[in-house]
PDB file of C-alpha atoms in Angstrom:
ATOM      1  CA  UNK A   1    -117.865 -53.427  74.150  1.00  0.00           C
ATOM      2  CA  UNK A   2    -116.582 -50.593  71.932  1.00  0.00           C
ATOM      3  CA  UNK A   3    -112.797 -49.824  72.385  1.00  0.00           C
ATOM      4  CA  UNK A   4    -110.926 -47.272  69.860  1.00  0.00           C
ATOM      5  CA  UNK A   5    -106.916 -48.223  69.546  1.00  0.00           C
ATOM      6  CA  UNK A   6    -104.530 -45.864  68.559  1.00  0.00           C
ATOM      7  CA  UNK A   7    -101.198 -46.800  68.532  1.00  0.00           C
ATOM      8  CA  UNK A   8     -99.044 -44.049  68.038  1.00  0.00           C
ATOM      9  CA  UNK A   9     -98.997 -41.807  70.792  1.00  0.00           C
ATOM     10  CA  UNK A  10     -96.644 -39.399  69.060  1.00  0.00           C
ATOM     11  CA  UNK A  11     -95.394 -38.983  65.299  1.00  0.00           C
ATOM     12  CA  UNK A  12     -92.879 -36.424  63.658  1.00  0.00           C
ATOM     13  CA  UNK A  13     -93.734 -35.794  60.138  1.00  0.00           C
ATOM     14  CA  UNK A  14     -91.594 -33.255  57.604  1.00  0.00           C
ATOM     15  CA  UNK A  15     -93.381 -30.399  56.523  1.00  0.00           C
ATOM     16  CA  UNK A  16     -95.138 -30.818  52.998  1.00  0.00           C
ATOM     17  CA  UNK A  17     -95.150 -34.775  53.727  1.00  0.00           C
ATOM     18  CA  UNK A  18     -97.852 -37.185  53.668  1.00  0.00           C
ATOM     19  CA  UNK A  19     -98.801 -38.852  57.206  1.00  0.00           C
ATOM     20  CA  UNK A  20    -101.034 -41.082  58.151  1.00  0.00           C
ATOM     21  CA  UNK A  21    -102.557 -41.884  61.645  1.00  0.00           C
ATOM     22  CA  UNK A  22    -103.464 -44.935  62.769  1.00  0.00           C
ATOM     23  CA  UNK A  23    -106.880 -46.377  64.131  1.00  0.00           C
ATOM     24  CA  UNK A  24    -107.818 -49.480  64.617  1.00  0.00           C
ATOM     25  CA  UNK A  25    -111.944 -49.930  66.528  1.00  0.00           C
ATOM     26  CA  UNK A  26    -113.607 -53.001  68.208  1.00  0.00           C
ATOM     27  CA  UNK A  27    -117.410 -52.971  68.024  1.00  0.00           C
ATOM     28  CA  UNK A  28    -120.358 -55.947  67.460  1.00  0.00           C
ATOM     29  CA  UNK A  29    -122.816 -53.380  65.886  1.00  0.00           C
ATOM     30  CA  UNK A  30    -123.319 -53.521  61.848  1.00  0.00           C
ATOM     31  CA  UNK A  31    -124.288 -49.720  61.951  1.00  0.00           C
ATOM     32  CA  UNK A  32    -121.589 -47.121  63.477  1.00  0.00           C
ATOM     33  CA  UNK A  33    -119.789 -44.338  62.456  1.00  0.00           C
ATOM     34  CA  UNK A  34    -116.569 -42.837  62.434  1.00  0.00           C
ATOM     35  CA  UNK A  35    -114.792 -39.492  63.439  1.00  0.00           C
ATOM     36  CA  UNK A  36    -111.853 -37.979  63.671  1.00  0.00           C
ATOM     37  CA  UNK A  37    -111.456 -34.386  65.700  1.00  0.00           C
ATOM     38  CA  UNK A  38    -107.928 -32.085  65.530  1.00  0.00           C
ATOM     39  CA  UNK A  39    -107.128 -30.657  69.432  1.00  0.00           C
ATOM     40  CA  UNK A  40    -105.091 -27.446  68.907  1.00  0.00           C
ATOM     41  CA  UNK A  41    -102.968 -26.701  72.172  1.00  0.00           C
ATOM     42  CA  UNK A  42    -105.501 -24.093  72.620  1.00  0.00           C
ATOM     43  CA  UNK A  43    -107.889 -26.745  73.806  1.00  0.00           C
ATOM     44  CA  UNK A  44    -111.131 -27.101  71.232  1.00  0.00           C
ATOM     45  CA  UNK A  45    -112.100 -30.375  69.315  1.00  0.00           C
ATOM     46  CA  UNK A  46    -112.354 -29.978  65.949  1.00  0.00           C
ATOM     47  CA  UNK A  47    -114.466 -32.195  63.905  1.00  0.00           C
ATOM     48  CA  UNK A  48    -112.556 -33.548  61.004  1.00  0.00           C
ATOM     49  CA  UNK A  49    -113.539 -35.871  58.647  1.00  0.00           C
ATOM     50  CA  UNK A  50    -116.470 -38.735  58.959  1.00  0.00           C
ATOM     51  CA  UNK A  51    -117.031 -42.261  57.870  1.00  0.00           C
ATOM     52  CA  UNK A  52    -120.409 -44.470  57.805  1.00  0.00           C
ATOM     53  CA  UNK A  53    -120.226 -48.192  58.337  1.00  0.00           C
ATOM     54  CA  UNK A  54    -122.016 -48.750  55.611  1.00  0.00           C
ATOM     55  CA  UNK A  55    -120.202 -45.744  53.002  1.00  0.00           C
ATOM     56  CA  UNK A  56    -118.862 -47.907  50.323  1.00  0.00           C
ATOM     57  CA  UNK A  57    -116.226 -44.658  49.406  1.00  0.00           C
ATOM     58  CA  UNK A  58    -113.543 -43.326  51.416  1.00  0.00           C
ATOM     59  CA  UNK A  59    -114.553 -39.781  53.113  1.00  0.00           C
ATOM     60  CA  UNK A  60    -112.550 -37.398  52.361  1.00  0.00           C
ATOM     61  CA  UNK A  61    -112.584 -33.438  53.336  1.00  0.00           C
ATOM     62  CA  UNK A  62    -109.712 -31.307  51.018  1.00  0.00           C
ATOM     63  CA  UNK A  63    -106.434 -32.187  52.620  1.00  0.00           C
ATOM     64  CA  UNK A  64    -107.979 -35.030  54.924  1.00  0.00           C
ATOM     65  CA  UNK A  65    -109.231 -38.519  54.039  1.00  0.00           C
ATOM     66  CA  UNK A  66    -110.414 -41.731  55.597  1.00  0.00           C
ATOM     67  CA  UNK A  67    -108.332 -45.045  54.892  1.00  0.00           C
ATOM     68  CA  UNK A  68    -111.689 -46.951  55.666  1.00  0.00           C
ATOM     69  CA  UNK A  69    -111.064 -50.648  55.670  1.00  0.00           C
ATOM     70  CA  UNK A  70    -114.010 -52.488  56.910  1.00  0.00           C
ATOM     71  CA  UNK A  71    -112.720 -56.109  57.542  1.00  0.00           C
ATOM     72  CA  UNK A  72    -109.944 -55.406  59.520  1.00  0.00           C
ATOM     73  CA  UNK A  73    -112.013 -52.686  61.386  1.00  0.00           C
ATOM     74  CA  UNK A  74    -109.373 -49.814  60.544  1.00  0.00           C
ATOM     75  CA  UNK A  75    -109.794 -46.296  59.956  1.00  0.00           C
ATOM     76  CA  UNK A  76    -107.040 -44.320  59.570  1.00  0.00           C
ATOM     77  CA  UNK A  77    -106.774 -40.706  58.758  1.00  0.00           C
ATOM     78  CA  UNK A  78    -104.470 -39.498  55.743  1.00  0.00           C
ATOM     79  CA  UNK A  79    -103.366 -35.912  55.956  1.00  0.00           C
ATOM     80  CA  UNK A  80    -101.684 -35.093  52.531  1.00  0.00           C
ATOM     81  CA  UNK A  81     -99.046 -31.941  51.924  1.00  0.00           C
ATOM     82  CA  UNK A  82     -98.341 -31.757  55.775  1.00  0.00           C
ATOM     83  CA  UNK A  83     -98.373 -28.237  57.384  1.00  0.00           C
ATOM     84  CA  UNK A  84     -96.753 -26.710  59.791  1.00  0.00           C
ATOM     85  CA  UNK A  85    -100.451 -25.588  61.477  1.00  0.00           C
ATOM     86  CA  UNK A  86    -101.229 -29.559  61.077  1.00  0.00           C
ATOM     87  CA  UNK A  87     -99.056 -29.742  64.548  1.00  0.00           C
ATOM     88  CA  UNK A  88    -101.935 -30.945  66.857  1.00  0.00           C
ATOM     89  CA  UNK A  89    -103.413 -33.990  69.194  1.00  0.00           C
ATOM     90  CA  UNK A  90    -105.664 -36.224  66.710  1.00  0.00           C
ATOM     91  CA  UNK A  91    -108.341 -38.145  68.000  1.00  0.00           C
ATOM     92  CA  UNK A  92    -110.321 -41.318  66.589  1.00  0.00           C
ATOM     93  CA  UNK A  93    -113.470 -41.465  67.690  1.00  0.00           C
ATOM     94  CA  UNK A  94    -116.624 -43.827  66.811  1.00  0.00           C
ATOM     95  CA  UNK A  95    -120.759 -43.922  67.766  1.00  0.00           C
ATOM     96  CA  UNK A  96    -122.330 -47.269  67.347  1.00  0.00           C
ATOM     97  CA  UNK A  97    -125.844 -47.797  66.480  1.00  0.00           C
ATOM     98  CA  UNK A  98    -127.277 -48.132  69.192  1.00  0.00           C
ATOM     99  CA  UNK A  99    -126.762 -44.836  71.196  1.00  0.00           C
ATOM    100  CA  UNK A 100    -125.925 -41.100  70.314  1.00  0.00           C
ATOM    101  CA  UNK A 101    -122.707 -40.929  72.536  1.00  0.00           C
ATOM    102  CA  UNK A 102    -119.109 -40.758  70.398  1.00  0.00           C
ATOM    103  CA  UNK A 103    -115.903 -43.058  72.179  1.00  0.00           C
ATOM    104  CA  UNK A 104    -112.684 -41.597  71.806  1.00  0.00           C
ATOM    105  CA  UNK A 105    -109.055 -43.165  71.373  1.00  0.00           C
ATOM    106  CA  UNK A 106    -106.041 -42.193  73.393  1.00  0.00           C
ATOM    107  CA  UNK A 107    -105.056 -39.615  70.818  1.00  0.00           C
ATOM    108  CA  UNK A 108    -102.101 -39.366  68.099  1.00  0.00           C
ATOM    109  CA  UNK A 109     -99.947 -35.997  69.358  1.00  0.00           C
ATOM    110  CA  UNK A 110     -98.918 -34.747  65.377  1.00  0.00           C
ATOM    111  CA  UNK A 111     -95.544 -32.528  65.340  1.00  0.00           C
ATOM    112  CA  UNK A 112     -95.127 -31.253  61.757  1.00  0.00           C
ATOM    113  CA  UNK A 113     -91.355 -30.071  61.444  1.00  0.00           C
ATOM    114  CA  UNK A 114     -90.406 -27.039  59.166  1.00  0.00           C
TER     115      UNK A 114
ATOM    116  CA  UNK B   1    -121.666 -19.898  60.658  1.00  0.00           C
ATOM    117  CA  UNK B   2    -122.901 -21.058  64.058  1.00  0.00           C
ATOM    118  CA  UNK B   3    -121.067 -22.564  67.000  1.00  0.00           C
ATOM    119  CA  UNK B   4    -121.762 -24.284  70.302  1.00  0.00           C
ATOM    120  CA  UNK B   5    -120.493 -21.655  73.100  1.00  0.00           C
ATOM    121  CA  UNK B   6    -119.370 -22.259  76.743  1.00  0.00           C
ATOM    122  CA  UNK B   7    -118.864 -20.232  79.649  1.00  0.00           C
ATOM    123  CA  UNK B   8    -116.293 -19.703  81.665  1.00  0.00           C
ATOM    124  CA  UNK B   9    -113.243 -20.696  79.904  1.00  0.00           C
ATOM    125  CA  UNK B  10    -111.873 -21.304  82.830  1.00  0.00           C
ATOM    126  CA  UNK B  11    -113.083 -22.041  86.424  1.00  0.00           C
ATOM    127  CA  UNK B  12    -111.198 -22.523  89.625  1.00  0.00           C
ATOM    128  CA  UNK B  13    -113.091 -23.642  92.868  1.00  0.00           C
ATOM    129  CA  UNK B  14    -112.053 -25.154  96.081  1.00  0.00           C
ATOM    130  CA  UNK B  15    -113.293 -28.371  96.723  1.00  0.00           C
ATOM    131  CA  UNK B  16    -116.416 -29.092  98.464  1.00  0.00           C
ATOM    132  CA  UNK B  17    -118.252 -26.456  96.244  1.00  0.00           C
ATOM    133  CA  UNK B  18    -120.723 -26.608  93.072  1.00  0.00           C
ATOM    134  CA  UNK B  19    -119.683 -25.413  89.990  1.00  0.00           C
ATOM    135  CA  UNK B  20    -122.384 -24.781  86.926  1.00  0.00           C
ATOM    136  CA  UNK B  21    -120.682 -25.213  83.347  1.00  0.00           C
ATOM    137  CA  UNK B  22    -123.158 -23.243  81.077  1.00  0.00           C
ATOM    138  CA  UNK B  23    -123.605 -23.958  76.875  1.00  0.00           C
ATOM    139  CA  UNK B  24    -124.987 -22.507  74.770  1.00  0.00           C
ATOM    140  CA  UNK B  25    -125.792 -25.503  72.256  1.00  0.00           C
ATOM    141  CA  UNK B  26    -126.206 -24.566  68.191  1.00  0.00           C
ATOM    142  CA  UNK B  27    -129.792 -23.722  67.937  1.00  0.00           C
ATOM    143  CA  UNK B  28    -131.775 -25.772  65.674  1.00  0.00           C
ATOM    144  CA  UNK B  29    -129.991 -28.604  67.555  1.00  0.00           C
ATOM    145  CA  UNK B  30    -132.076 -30.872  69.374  1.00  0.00           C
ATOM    146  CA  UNK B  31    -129.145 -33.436  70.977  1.00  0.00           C
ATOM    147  CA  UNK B  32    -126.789 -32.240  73.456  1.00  0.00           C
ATOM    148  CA  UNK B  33    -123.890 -34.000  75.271  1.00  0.00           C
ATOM    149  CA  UNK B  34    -120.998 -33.537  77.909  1.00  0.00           C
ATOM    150  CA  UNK B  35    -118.087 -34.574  77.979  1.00  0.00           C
ATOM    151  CA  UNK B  36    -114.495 -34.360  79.919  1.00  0.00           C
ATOM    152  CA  UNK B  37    -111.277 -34.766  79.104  1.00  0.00           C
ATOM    153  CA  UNK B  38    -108.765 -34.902  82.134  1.00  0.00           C
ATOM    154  CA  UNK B  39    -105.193 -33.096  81.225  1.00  0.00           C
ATOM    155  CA  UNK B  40    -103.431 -35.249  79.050  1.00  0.00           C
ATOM    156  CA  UNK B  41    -105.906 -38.319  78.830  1.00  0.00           C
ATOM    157  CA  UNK B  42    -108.634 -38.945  76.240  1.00  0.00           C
ATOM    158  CA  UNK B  43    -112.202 -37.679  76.016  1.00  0.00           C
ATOM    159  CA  UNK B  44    -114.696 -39.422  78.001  1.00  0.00           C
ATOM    160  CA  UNK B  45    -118.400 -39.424  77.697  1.00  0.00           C
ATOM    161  CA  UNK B  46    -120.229 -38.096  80.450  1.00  0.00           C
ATOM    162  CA  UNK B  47    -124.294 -37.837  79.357  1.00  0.00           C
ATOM    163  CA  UNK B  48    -126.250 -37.278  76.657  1.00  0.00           C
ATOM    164  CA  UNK B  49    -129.547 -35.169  76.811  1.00  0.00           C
ATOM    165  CA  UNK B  50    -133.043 -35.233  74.614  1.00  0.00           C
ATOM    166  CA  UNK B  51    -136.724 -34.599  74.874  1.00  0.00           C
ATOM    167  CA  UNK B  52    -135.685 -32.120  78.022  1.00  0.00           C
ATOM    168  CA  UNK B  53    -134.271 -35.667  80.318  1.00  0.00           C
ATOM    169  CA  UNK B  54    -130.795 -37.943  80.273  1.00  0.00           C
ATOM    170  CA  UNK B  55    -131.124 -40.085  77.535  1.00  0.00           C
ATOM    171  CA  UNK B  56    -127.713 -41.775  78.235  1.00  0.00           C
ATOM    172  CA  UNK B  57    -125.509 -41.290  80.976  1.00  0.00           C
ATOM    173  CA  UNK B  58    -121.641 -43.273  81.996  1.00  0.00           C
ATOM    174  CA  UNK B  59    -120.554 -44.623  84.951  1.00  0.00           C
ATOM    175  CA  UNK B  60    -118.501 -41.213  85.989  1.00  0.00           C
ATOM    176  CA  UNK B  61    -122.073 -38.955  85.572  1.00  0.00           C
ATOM    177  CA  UNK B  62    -122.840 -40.119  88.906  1.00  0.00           C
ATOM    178  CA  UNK B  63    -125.251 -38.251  92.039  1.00  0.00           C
ATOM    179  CA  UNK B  64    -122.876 -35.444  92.086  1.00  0.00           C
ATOM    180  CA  UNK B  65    -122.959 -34.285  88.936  1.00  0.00           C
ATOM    181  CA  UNK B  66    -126.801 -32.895  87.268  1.00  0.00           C
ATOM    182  CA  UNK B  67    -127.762 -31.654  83.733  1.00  0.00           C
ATOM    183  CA  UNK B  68    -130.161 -29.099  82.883  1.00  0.00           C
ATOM    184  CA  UNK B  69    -132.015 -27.201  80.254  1.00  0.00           C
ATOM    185  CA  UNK B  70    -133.217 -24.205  81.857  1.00  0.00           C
ATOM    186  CA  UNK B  71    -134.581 -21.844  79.167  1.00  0.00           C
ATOM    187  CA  UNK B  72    -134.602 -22.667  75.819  1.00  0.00           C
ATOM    188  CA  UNK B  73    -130.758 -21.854  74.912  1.00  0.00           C
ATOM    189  CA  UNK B  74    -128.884 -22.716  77.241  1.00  0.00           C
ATOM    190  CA  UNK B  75    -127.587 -26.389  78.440  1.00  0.00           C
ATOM    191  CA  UNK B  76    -125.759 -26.520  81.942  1.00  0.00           C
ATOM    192  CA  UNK B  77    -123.613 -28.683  83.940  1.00  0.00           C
ATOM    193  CA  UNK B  78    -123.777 -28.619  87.393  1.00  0.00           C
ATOM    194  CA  UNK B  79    -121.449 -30.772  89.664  1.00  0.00           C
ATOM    195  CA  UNK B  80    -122.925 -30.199  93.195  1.00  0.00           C
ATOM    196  CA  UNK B  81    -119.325 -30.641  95.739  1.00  0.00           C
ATOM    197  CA  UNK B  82    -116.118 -30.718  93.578  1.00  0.00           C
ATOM    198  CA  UNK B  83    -113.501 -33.152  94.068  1.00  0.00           C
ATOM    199  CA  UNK B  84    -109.959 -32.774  93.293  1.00  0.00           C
ATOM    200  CA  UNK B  85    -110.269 -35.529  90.708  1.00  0.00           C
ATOM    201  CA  UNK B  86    -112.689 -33.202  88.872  1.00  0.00           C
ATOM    202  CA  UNK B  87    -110.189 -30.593  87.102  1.00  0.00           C
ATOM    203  CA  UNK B  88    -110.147 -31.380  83.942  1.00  0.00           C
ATOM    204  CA  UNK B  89    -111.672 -29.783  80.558  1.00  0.00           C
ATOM    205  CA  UNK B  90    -115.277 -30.134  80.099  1.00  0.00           C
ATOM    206  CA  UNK B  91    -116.323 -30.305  76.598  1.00  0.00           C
ATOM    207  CA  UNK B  92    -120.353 -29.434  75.724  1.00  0.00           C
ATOM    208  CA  UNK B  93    -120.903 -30.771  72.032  1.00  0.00           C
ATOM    209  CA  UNK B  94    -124.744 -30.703  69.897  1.00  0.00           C
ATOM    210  CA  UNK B  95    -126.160 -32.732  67.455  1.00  0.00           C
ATOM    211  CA  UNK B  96    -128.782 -31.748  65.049  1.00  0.00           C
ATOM    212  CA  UNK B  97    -130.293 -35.236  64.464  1.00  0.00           C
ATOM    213  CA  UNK B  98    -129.840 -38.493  66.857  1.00  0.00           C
ATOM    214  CA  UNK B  99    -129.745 -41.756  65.827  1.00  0.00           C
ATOM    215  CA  UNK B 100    -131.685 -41.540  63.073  1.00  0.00           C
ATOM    216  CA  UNK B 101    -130.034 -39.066  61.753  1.00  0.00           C
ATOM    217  CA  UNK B 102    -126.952 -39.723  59.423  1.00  0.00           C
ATOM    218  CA  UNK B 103    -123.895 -38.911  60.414  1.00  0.00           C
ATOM    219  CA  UNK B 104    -124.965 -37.330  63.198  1.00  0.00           C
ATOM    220  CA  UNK B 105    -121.684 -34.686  63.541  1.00  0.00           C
ATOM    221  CA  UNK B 106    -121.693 -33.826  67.185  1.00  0.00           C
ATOM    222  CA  UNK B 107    -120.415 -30.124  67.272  1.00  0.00           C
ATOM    223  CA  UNK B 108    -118.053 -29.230  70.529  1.00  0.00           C
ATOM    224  CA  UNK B 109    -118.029 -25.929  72.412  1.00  0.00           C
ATOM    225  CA  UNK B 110    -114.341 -24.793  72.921  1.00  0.00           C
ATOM    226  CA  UNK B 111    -114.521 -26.208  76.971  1.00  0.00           C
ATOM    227  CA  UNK B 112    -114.584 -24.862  79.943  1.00  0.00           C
ATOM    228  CA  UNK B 113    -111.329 -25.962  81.937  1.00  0.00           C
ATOM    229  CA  UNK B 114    -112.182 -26.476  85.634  1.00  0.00           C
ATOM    230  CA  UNK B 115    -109.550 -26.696  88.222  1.00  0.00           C
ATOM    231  CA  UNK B 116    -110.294 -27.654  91.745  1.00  0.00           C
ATOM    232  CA  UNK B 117    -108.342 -26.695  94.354  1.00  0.00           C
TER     233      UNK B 117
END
């Protein structure tokens, strides 16, 4: 079965730091992909940043990039020059090959601190 | 640059009733999903819908709960006697291309949170 870890449920990070959040995914399939979406307190998913199983580069999307590390079936986000409007839930998300539905981890709640 | 829409933002009902959850889905998409997200938990997959029928559906999209397509914009949600255990926020997302498609970015409406009473 597919099963998305993350293992921080909360992180405080100093403004203008680098942070990374952690995501660790379980699945048998060759063929998946990989999200991750930003939830403002104001409610909406924002899509981030996304990784193919089979992208032999790192995504990455201006300030955001994918620590993609196939064998040990980790995908961690990297958010470089932290800001203050960076303050959000994170979550990791994956679709497998076989169907069009994305799973979602438990979240990462981000506090960036002036 | 376009965006998947929902209506109301917010809905409160007492339980027993139906509730629809209408979306407006990105328009050249041909995938559309639900989803929920009870306060302070992750997001869960509810159904996926293609070809005007369910394609996919979990174990919590069960007899009480009904998709539709009704016209050719909008995408609705329509749980038939609310339970108390159904507030939470209901996410609609699209998808230009399924699985063949590449990465296959599923776009999500703002939600509509639903609070039964």
């Amino acid at each position: 079965a597919q099963k998305i870890t993350q293992t921080q449920p909360g992180m405080f990070v100093q403004e203008k730091e680098a942070v990374t959040l952690d995501c660790t995914y379980d699945t048998s399939d060759q063929s998946y992909g990989l999200f991750w979406y930003k939830q403002p307190s104001s409610g909406e998913m924002i899509f981030l940043i996304y990784q193919g199983s089979y992208d032999e580069q790192n995504a990455t999307e201006g300030r955001y990039s994918l620590n993609f590390q196939k064998a040990r079936k980790s995908a961690n986000l990297v958010i470089s020059a932290s800001q203050l409007g960076d303050s959000a839930m994170y979550f990791c998300a994956m679709r497998d090959g076989r169907d069009d539905k994305i799973i979602f981890g438990k979240g990462t709640r981000l506090h960036i601190l002036p | 640059e376009p965006e998947v829409t929902q209506t109301p933002s917010h809905q409160v009902t007492q339980m027993g009733q139906e509730v629809i959850l209408r979306c407006v889905p990105i328009s050249n998409h041909l995938y559309f999903y639900w989803y929920r997200q009870i306060l302070g938990q992750k997001v869960e997959f509810l159904v996926s819908f293609y070809n005007n029928e369910i394609s996919e559906k979990s174990e919590i999209f069960d007899d009480q709960f009904s998709v539709e397509r009704p016209d050719g914009s909008n995408f609705t949600l329509k749980i038939r006697s609310t339970k108390l255990e159904d507030s939470a926020m209901y996410f609609c997302a699209s998808s230009e291309l399924g699985l063949a498609g590449g990465d296959n970015e599923q776009f999500f409406g703002p939600g509509t949170r639903l609070t039964v009473l």
